[in-house]
Amino acid sequence: MTKKSSLLPILLQQSRRRVIWSGWKLVIILSMGLCVFALFRLHLSSPPETLLSRRRSFSREVVFSGPPKIAFLFLVRRGLPLDFLWGSFFENADTGNFSIYVHSEPGFEFDESTTRSRFFYGRQLKNSIQVIWGESSMIEAERLLLDAALEDPANQRFVLLSDSFLDVKEGRYHPKMSPVIPKDKWRKGSQWIALIRSHAEVIVDDVVILPVFKKLCKRRPPLDASKGKLNIKLQKQHNCIPDEHYVQTLLSMSEREGELERRTVTYTVWNQSATKMENKGWHPKTFSYANASPQKIKEIKGINHIDYETEYRTEWCRTNSTFVPCFLFARKFSRGAAMRLLSDGVAGPFDASSILARSAPD
C-alpha cells in the first residue's frame, strides 16, 4: 500500500506532461495551418500574372508567322440583328483577313432559315450558355468566344460586338472583394472592346478573378410593381454589372494597363435627358432612317478625341504618336437606318430588293 501510494504522484505527473504535450502539439498544428492560410491569402491579395493563368493548351503556344486575322466575336440573344449589313461589310473584305464567331442561345443554328448572310452559316458556338444581362453569364459567354477564337493561331486581334443590352451606372465595387481584388485595381469600361492576343489569353485563362465576380458582382433586381414594399429592401442590395468591369479590372491586376487605351472603339450616343437620369434609365439612342445619312457616318469617322465632361479632361485618340479616328464601329442602328446606309453605298454595293424579298428574324 505504501509502494502504490509513492507511485501515484509520479503517475499523475506523467499524465499531466502527456496532456501538456498534447496541447502543445495541437497549438503547433493550428499555428502551422494558420500560417499556410495567411500565406495563401497574402499571395491572392497581390496575384502575379502566373496566378491569373492556368496551363495553356499546346495549340496556343505555337508561334504564328503567317498573315494575321481579326476575329469578330458576336454576342447575341438569338438571331444576329442587321446581319445583311454585316454581310455586305464582309463581302467587301478579303476572307483571309477575318474570322467570325457567334455566341447565341443554346441550340440556335445559323443557316439559310435564320440568317440572311452566308458568312454566319454554322458560325455559332456549340458550347454556348444561357445568358442573362447583368449577370456573370455575360462574361462567361465572352470568355467562350475568346477561347474559341484563340484556337486559330492566325487570330491576332479580337473585337467583341454585342446585341442590344441595357446600361446602368456607378457604385459597383463590393468591399468583400478585398483582398483578392483591391479597390485601387477596380476598373470600369465598355463591354465593346478590341484586344490583342496576349490580352485575350489572360482573360480566358483567369481562374482567380472570375469566381469573385460570380459571387459579389451582381445586378440589383429591377423594380417590380407586383412586389410592393419588398422593392424597398431589394433596391438596397449592392449593384454591380459584371461585363462593364471584369476585363478592365482583370487587365489592371495583371499589370497590363500600360498597354491599353482607355476608350471604346464603338460610338454610342447616350440619352441623358433629365427624366431618364432621374430614373437611372440611360439608353443608347437609335439611329433611324432619317438620321443615318452618309454625312453622319463621315462625322463619326472624323472624331479624333473624346471629352470626358465629368472628369474635366479630353483624350486624343492615337496609335503610337499618330492621331487616328476614335471609332471603328457605331451603335444602335434600326433596320431602316441599315438599309439606307447600304442603299447610299456607305457599306458597299447593295440591292434592297434582295433583303425585302427574304424574311429572317432581326
Short mmCIF file of C-alpha atoms in Angstrom, two decimals:
data_model
loop_
_atom_site.label_atom_id
_atom_site.label_comp_id
_atom_site.label_asym_id
_atom_site.label_seq_id
_atom_site.Cartn_x
_atom_site.Cartn_y
_atom_site.Cartn_z
CA MET A 1 0.00 0.00 0.00
CA THR A 2 2.85 2.34 0.74
CA LYS A 3 4.55 1.46 -2.56
CA LYS A 4 1.40 2.20 -4.54
CA SER A 5 0.96 5.49 -2.71
CA SER A 6 4.51 6.56 -3.61
CA LEU A 7 3.92 5.80 -7.28
CA LEU A 8 0.73 7.83 -7.50
CA PRO A 9 2.37 11.30 -7.65
CA ILE A 10 4.76 10.07 -10.36
CA LEU A 11 1.90 8.72 -12.47
CA LEU A 12 -0.10 11.94 -12.06
CA GLN A 13 2.94 13.99 -13.06
CA GLN A 14 3.49 11.87 -16.18
CA SER A 15 -0.18 12.18 -17.07
CA ARG A 16 -0.02 15.98 -16.75
CA ARG A 17 3.05 16.05 -19.00
CA ARG A 18 1.24 14.00 -21.65
CA VAL A 19 -1.74 16.37 -21.53
CA ILE A 20 0.53 19.43 -21.76
CA TRP A 21 2.49 17.90 -24.66
CA SER A 22 -0.74 17.01 -26.50
CA GLY A 23 -1.91 20.58 -26.02
CA TRP A 24 1.34 21.97 -27.41
CA LYS A 25 1.12 19.66 -30.43
CA LEU A 26 -2.40 20.92 -31.10
CA VAL A 27 -1.23 24.55 -30.83
CA ILE A 28 1.69 23.87 -33.20
CA ILE A 29 -0.56 22.19 -35.75
CA LEU A 30 -3.10 25.03 -35.62
CA SER A 31 -0.35 27.63 -35.89
CA MET A 32 1.11 25.93 -38.94
CA GLY A 33 -2.33 25.77 -40.53
CA LEU A 34 -2.94 29.48 -39.89
CA CYS A 35 0.46 30.35 -41.34
CA VAL A 36 -0.29 28.42 -44.52
CA PHE A 37 -3.71 30.08 -44.79
CA ALA A 38 -2.21 33.54 -44.20
CA LEU A 39 0.44 32.98 -46.86
CA PHE A 40 -2.23 31.81 -49.29
CA ARG A 41 -4.37 34.92 -48.67
CA LEU A 42 -1.31 37.16 -48.95
CA HIS A 43 -0.50 35.52 -52.28
CA LEU A 44 -4.03 36.15 -53.52
CA SER A 45 -4.10 39.76 -52.37
CA SER A 46 -1.48 40.64 -54.95
CA PRO A 47 -1.67 37.93 -57.61
CA PRO A 48 1.15 37.81 -60.14
CA GLU A 49 0.40 37.07 -63.77
CA THR A 50 1.16 33.38 -63.27
CA LEU A 51 -1.61 33.16 -60.68
CA LEU A 52 -4.12 34.63 -63.12
CA SER A 53 -3.37 31.95 -65.71
CA ARG A 54 -3.83 28.22 -65.87
CA ARG A 55 -1.65 25.98 -68.04
CA ARG A 56 -2.41 26.86 -71.66
CA SER A 57 -3.02 24.25 -74.33
CA PHE A 58 -0.16 23.46 -76.70
CA SER A 59 -2.17 24.83 -79.63
CA ARG A 60 -1.87 28.35 -78.21
CA GLU A 61 1.86 28.11 -77.74
CA VAL A 62 2.53 27.67 -81.49
CA VAL A 63 4.49 30.63 -82.87
CA PHE A 64 2.49 32.11 -85.75
CA SER A 65 4.21 33.82 -88.68
CA GLY A 66 1.55 33.98 -91.42
CA PRO A 67 -0.94 36.75 -92.34
CA PRO A 68 -2.82 37.86 -89.19
CA LYS A 69 -6.60 37.86 -88.91
CA ILE A 70 -9.18 39.83 -86.95
CA ALA A 71 -11.66 37.72 -85.00
CA PHE A 72 -15.16 39.23 -84.95
CA LEU A 73 -16.95 37.97 -81.84
CA PHE A 74 -20.73 38.42 -81.86
CA LEU A 75 -22.64 38.11 -78.59
CA VAL A 76 -26.35 37.91 -79.44
CA ARG A 77 -29.52 36.72 -77.80
CA ARG A 78 -30.79 34.66 -80.74
CA GLY A 79 -30.54 35.77 -84.39
CA LEU A 80 -28.00 38.40 -85.42
CA PRO A 81 -29.57 41.86 -85.87
CA LEU A 82 -28.73 43.58 -89.17
CA ASP A 83 -26.94 40.51 -90.47
CA PHE A 84 -27.49 41.77 -94.03
CA LEU A 85 -25.45 44.90 -93.23
CA TRP A 86 -22.62 42.81 -91.80
CA GLY A 87 -22.90 40.52 -94.83
CA SER A 88 -22.28 43.45 -97.14
CA PHE A 89 -19.36 44.54 -94.98
CA PHE A 90 -17.72 41.11 -95.16
CA GLU A 91 -18.43 40.78 -98.90
CA ASN A 92 -16.08 43.72 -99.45
CA ALA A 93 -13.27 42.21 -97.38
CA ASP A 94 -10.69 39.52 -98.04
CA THR A 95 -11.94 36.33 -96.36
CA GLY A 96 -8.38 35.51 -95.40
CA ASN A 97 -8.25 38.56 -93.13
CA PHE A 98 -11.04 37.78 -90.68
CA SER A 99 -12.79 35.07 -88.66
CA ILE A 100 -16.37 35.07 -87.32
CA TYR A 101 -17.63 33.55 -84.05
CA VAL A 102 -21.18 33.89 -82.70
CA HIS A 103 -22.49 33.13 -79.23
CA SER A 104 -26.26 32.69 -79.29
CA GLU A 105 -28.69 30.82 -77.08
CA PRO A 106 -28.02 27.08 -76.79
CA GLY A 107 -29.40 25.12 -79.71
CA PHE A 108 -29.80 28.09 -82.08
CA GLU A 109 -28.32 27.37 -85.53
CA PHE A 110 -27.23 29.92 -88.11
CA ASP A 111 -28.27 28.65 -91.54
CA GLU A 112 -30.32 29.68 -94.58
CA SER A 113 -33.50 29.84 -92.49
CA THR A 114 -32.16 32.01 -89.66
CA THR A 115 -29.72 34.46 -91.28
CA ARG A 116 -29.58 36.49 -94.48
CA SER A 117 -25.80 36.29 -94.77
CA ARG A 118 -23.79 33.21 -95.73
CA PHE A 119 -20.91 34.48 -93.61
CA PHE A 120 -22.75 33.40 -90.46
CA TYR A 121 -23.68 29.88 -91.56
CA GLY A 122 -22.50 27.46 -88.90
CA ARG A 123 -20.52 30.11 -87.01
CA GLN A 124 -22.35 29.65 -83.69
CA LEU A 125 -20.51 28.11 -80.73
CA LYS A 126 -21.54 24.56 -79.90
CA ASN A 127 -20.87 25.09 -76.18
CA SER A 128 -22.93 28.26 -75.71
CA ILE A 129 -24.72 29.01 -72.44
CA GLN A 130 -27.92 30.80 -71.48
CA VAL A 131 -27.02 34.47 -70.96
CA ILE A 132 -28.85 36.88 -68.67
CA TRP A 133 -27.99 40.56 -68.88
CA GLY A 134 -26.37 41.93 -65.74
CA GLU A 135 -25.12 38.54 -64.56
CA SER A 136 -21.76 36.78 -64.78
CA SER A 137 -23.09 34.65 -67.62
CA MET A 138 -22.32 37.65 -69.87
CA ILE A 139 -18.60 37.49 -69.18
CA GLU A 140 -18.63 33.71 -69.31
CA ALA A 141 -20.07 33.95 -72.84
CA GLU A 142 -17.37 36.47 -73.77
CA ARG A 143 -14.71 34.07 -72.49
CA LEU A 144 -16.21 31.23 -74.57
CA LEU A 145 -15.97 33.40 -77.69
CA LEU A 146 -12.36 34.35 -76.95
CA ASP A 147 -11.47 30.75 -76.15
CA ALA A 148 -12.86 29.53 -79.49
CA ALA A 149 -11.07 32.29 -81.41
CA LEU A 150 -7.74 31.58 -79.70
CA GLU A 151 -7.74 28.06 -81.17
CA ASP A 152 -6.82 29.65 -84.51
CA PRO A 153 -3.26 30.98 -84.16
CA ALA A 154 -3.87 33.34 -87.09
CA ASN A 155 -6.32 35.36 -84.98
CA GLN A 156 -4.21 38.19 -83.58
CA ARG A 157 -6.86 40.79 -82.77
CA PHE A 158 -10.27 40.24 -81.22
CA VAL A 159 -13.29 42.54 -81.45
CA LEU A 160 -16.31 41.97 -79.23
CA LEU A 161 -19.61 43.03 -80.79
CA SER A 162 -22.79 42.81 -78.75
CA ASP A 163 -26.52 42.67 -79.33
CA SER A 164 -28.85 45.26 -77.74
CA PHE A 165 -28.21 45.29 -73.99
CA LEU A 166 -29.05 47.93 -71.43
CA ASP A 167 -26.63 50.05 -69.40
CA VAL A 168 -26.70 51.35 -65.84
CA LYS A 169 -24.16 53.17 -63.72
CA GLU A 170 -21.88 53.55 -60.73
CA GLY A 171 -21.16 52.36 -57.19
CA ARG A 172 -20.14 48.86 -58.26
CA TYR A 173 -17.15 47.83 -56.11
CA HIS A 174 -18.02 45.46 -53.25
CA PRO A 175 -15.77 45.78 -50.15
CA LYS A 176 -15.80 42.00 -49.71
CA MET A 177 -13.84 41.69 -52.98
CA SER A 178 -10.76 42.67 -50.99
CA PRO A 179 -8.07 41.37 -50.70
CA VAL A 180 -8.39 39.29 -53.89
CA ILE A 181 -9.43 42.42 -55.85
CA PRO A 182 -8.06 45.58 -54.17
CA LYS A 183 -10.20 48.68 -54.60
CA ASP A 184 -7.38 50.57 -56.30
CA LYS A 185 -7.40 47.93 -59.07
CA TRP A 186 -11.14 48.16 -59.70
CA ARG A 187 -11.93 49.48 -63.19
CA LYS A 188 -14.98 50.30 -65.32
CA GLY A 189 -15.30 50.40 -69.08
CA SER A 190 -17.32 49.47 -72.12
CA GLN A 191 -18.30 45.92 -72.94
CA TRP A 192 -17.39 46.57 -76.60
CA ILE A 193 -13.66 46.13 -76.72
CA ALA A 194 -10.79 45.27 -79.06
CA LEU A 195 -7.98 43.07 -77.72
CA ILE A 196 -4.65 41.71 -78.82
CA ARG A 197 -3.90 38.00 -78.45
CA SER A 198 -1.91 38.18 -75.20
CA HIS A 199 -4.77 40.06 -73.52
CA ALA A 200 -7.33 37.55 -74.77
CA GLU A 201 -5.25 34.74 -73.27
CA VAL A 202 -5.17 36.45 -69.87
CA ILE A 203 -8.98 36.67 -69.91
CA VAL A 204 -9.60 33.08 -70.98
CA ASP A 205 -7.01 31.64 -68.57
CA ASP A 206 -8.19 33.51 -65.45
CA VAL A 207 -9.23 31.24 -62.59
CA VAL A 208 -8.95 33.73 -59.71
CA ILE A 209 -10.90 36.90 -60.53
CA LEU A 210 -13.92 35.33 -62.24
CA PRO A 211 -15.09 33.41 -59.11
CA VAL A 212 -15.08 36.69 -57.15
CA PHE A 213 -17.22 38.35 -59.82
CA LYS A 214 -19.65 35.44 -59.80
CA LYS A 215 -20.07 35.74 -56.05
CA LEU A 216 -20.03 39.51 -55.47
CA CYS A 217 -20.67 41.37 -58.74
CA LYS A 218 -24.40 41.03 -59.35
CA ARG A 219 -27.05 43.27 -60.76
CA ARG A 220 -29.64 44.74 -58.43
CA PRO A 221 -33.08 43.41 -59.44
CA PRO A 222 -35.25 45.90 -61.35
CA LEU A 223 -38.32 47.47 -59.82
CA ASP A 224 -41.31 45.13 -59.85
CA ALA A 225 -44.72 46.60 -59.07
CA SER A 226 -46.03 43.20 -58.03
CA LYS A 227 -43.55 43.04 -55.13
CA GLY A 228 -44.84 46.18 -53.44
CA LYS A 229 -42.88 47.20 -50.33
CA LEU A 230 -40.40 44.38 -50.90
CA ASN A 231 -38.90 46.61 -53.61
CA ILE A 232 -37.51 48.90 -50.90
CA LYS A 233 -35.43 46.06 -49.48
CA LEU A 234 -34.39 44.77 -52.91
CA GLN A 235 -33.21 48.22 -54.02
CA LYS A 236 -30.83 48.38 -51.05
CA GLN A 237 -28.85 45.45 -52.42
CA HIS A 238 -25.41 46.05 -53.87
CA ASN A 239 -25.49 46.71 -57.61
CA CYS A 240 -22.72 45.57 -59.98
CA ILE A 241 -22.71 44.94 -63.73
CA PRO A 242 -20.01 42.29 -64.43
CA ASP A 243 -19.40 42.87 -68.15
CA GLU A 244 -18.53 46.55 -67.58
CA HIS A 245 -15.81 45.74 -65.03
CA TYR A 246 -14.40 42.26 -65.47
CA VAL A 247 -11.98 42.67 -68.39
CA GLN A 248 -10.79 46.09 -67.29
CA THR A 249 -10.20 45.00 -63.68
CA LEU A 250 -8.51 41.75 -64.70
CA LEU A 251 -6.07 43.50 -67.06
CA SER A 252 -5.41 46.11 -64.38
CA MET A 253 -4.49 43.40 -61.89
CA SER A 254 -2.22 41.65 -64.39
CA GLU A 255 -0.26 44.90 -64.88
CA ARG A 256 -1.42 45.43 -68.49
CA GLU A 257 -2.85 48.93 -68.21
CA GLY A 258 0.19 50.48 -69.83
CA GLU A 259 -0.67 48.52 -72.98
CA LEU A 260 -4.28 49.77 -73.15
CA GLU A 261 -6.14 52.77 -74.49
CA ARG A 262 -8.87 53.94 -72.13
CA ARG A 263 -11.68 54.16 -74.65
CA THR A 264 -14.13 52.01 -76.55
CA VAL A 265 -13.90 51.55 -80.31
CA THR A 266 -17.71 51.68 -80.63
CA TYR A 267 -19.50 55.02 -81.00
CA THR A 268 -22.69 55.42 -78.96
CA VAL A 269 -24.96 58.39 -78.27
CA TRP A 270 -26.49 58.09 -74.81
CA ASN A 271 -29.88 59.53 -73.97
CA GLN A 272 -29.03 61.62 -70.91
CA SER A 273 -32.22 63.64 -70.55
CA ALA A 274 -33.17 64.76 -67.04
CA THR A 275 -36.13 62.38 -66.91
CA LYS A 276 -34.03 59.43 -67.92
CA MET A 277 -31.26 60.26 -65.48
CA GLU A 278 -33.73 60.58 -62.61
CA ASN A 279 -34.96 57.08 -63.39
CA LYS A 280 -31.40 55.82 -63.86
CA GLY A 281 -32.56 54.64 -67.26
CA TRP A 282 -29.81 55.72 -69.63
CA HIS A 283 -30.25 54.11 -73.03
CA PRO A 284 -28.29 54.43 -76.27
CA LYS A 285 -30.13 56.42 -78.93
CA THR A 286 -31.13 54.51 -82.04
CA PHE A 287 -30.21 55.89 -85.46
CA SER A 288 -33.25 55.80 -87.72
CA TYR A 289 -33.56 56.10 -91.49
CA ALA A 290 -33.80 59.89 -91.17
CA ASN A 291 -30.58 60.48 -89.20
CA ALA A 292 -28.37 57.71 -90.61
CA SER A 293 -27.04 59.65 -93.56
CA PRO A 294 -23.61 59.22 -95.20
CA GLN A 295 -22.74 62.63 -93.75
CA LYS A 296 -23.42 61.35 -90.22
CA ILE A 297 -21.15 58.36 -90.78
CA LYS A 298 -18.47 60.72 -92.11
CA GLU A 299 -18.79 62.81 -88.94
CA ILE A 300 -18.37 59.73 -86.74
CA LYS A 301 -15.31 58.63 -88.70
CA GLY A 302 -13.83 62.11 -88.26
CA ILE A 303 -13.94 62.08 -84.44
CA ASN A 304 -10.36 62.05 -83.12
CA HIS A 305 -10.85 63.00 -79.48
CA ILE A 306 -13.26 62.36 -76.61
CA ASP A 307 -14.36 64.88 -73.99
CA TYR A 308 -14.92 63.40 -70.53
CA GLU A 309 -17.07 66.12 -69.01
CA THR A 310 -17.39 64.57 -65.55
CA GLU A 311 -13.59 64.19 -65.34
CA TYR A 312 -12.80 67.58 -66.91
CA ARG A 313 -10.39 66.11 -69.44
CA THR A 314 -10.02 65.50 -73.16
CA GLU A 315 -8.39 62.38 -74.56
CA TRP A 316 -6.98 62.36 -78.09
CA CYS A 317 -7.07 59.10 -79.99
CA ARG A 318 -3.63 57.96 -81.09
CA THR A 319 -1.79 54.99 -82.50
CA ASN A 320 1.69 55.39 -81.09
CA SER A 321 2.23 59.13 -81.73
CA THR A 322 -0.16 59.47 -84.68
CA PHE A 323 -3.67 60.87 -84.32
CA VAL A 324 -6.30 58.44 -85.62
CA PRO A 325 -10.13 58.23 -85.71
CA CYS A 326 -11.51 57.11 -82.36
CA PHE A 327 -14.24 54.74 -83.54
CA LEU A 328 -14.29 51.65 -85.73
CA PHE A 329 -17.94 50.79 -85.07
CA ALA A 330 -21.17 52.55 -84.06
CA ARG A 331 -24.50 51.59 -82.47
CA LYS A 332 -27.50 51.43 -82.39
CA PHE A 333 -29.00 51.34 -85.90
CA SER A 334 -32.53 50.44 -86.87
CA ARG A 335 -33.30 48.17 -89.81
CA GLY A 336 -34.32 51.23 -91.84
CA ALA A 337 -31.06 53.01 -90.99
CA ALA A 338 -29.03 49.99 -92.09
CA MET A 339 -30.90 49.76 -95.40
CA ARG A 340 -30.29 53.47 -96.07
CA LEU A 341 -26.56 53.11 -95.43
CA LEU A 342 -26.43 50.22 -97.87
CA SER A 343 -28.60 51.95 -100.47
CA ASP A 344 -26.42 55.08 -100.30
CA GLY A 345 -23.31 52.99 -100.85
CA VAL A 346 -21.77 53.66 -97.43
CA ALA A 347 -21.07 49.96 -96.79
CA GLY A 348 -20.69 48.81 -100.40
CA PRO A 349 -22.91 47.80 -103.35
CA PHE A 350 -26.40 46.77 -102.31
CA ASP A 351 -29.71 45.69 -103.82
CA ALA A 352 -32.53 46.48 -101.35
CA SER A 353 -34.95 44.13 -103.09
CA SER A 354 -32.79 41.15 -102.11
CA ILE A 355 -33.42 41.98 -98.44
CA LEU A 356 -37.09 42.88 -98.76
CA ALA A 357 -37.83 39.63 -100.57
CA ARG A 358 -36.44 37.47 -97.78
CA SER A 359 -37.74 37.04 -94.27
CA ALA A 360 -35.37 36.33 -91.41
CA PRO A 361 -35.58 37.36 -87.76
CA ASP A 362 -33.79 40.55 -86.63
#
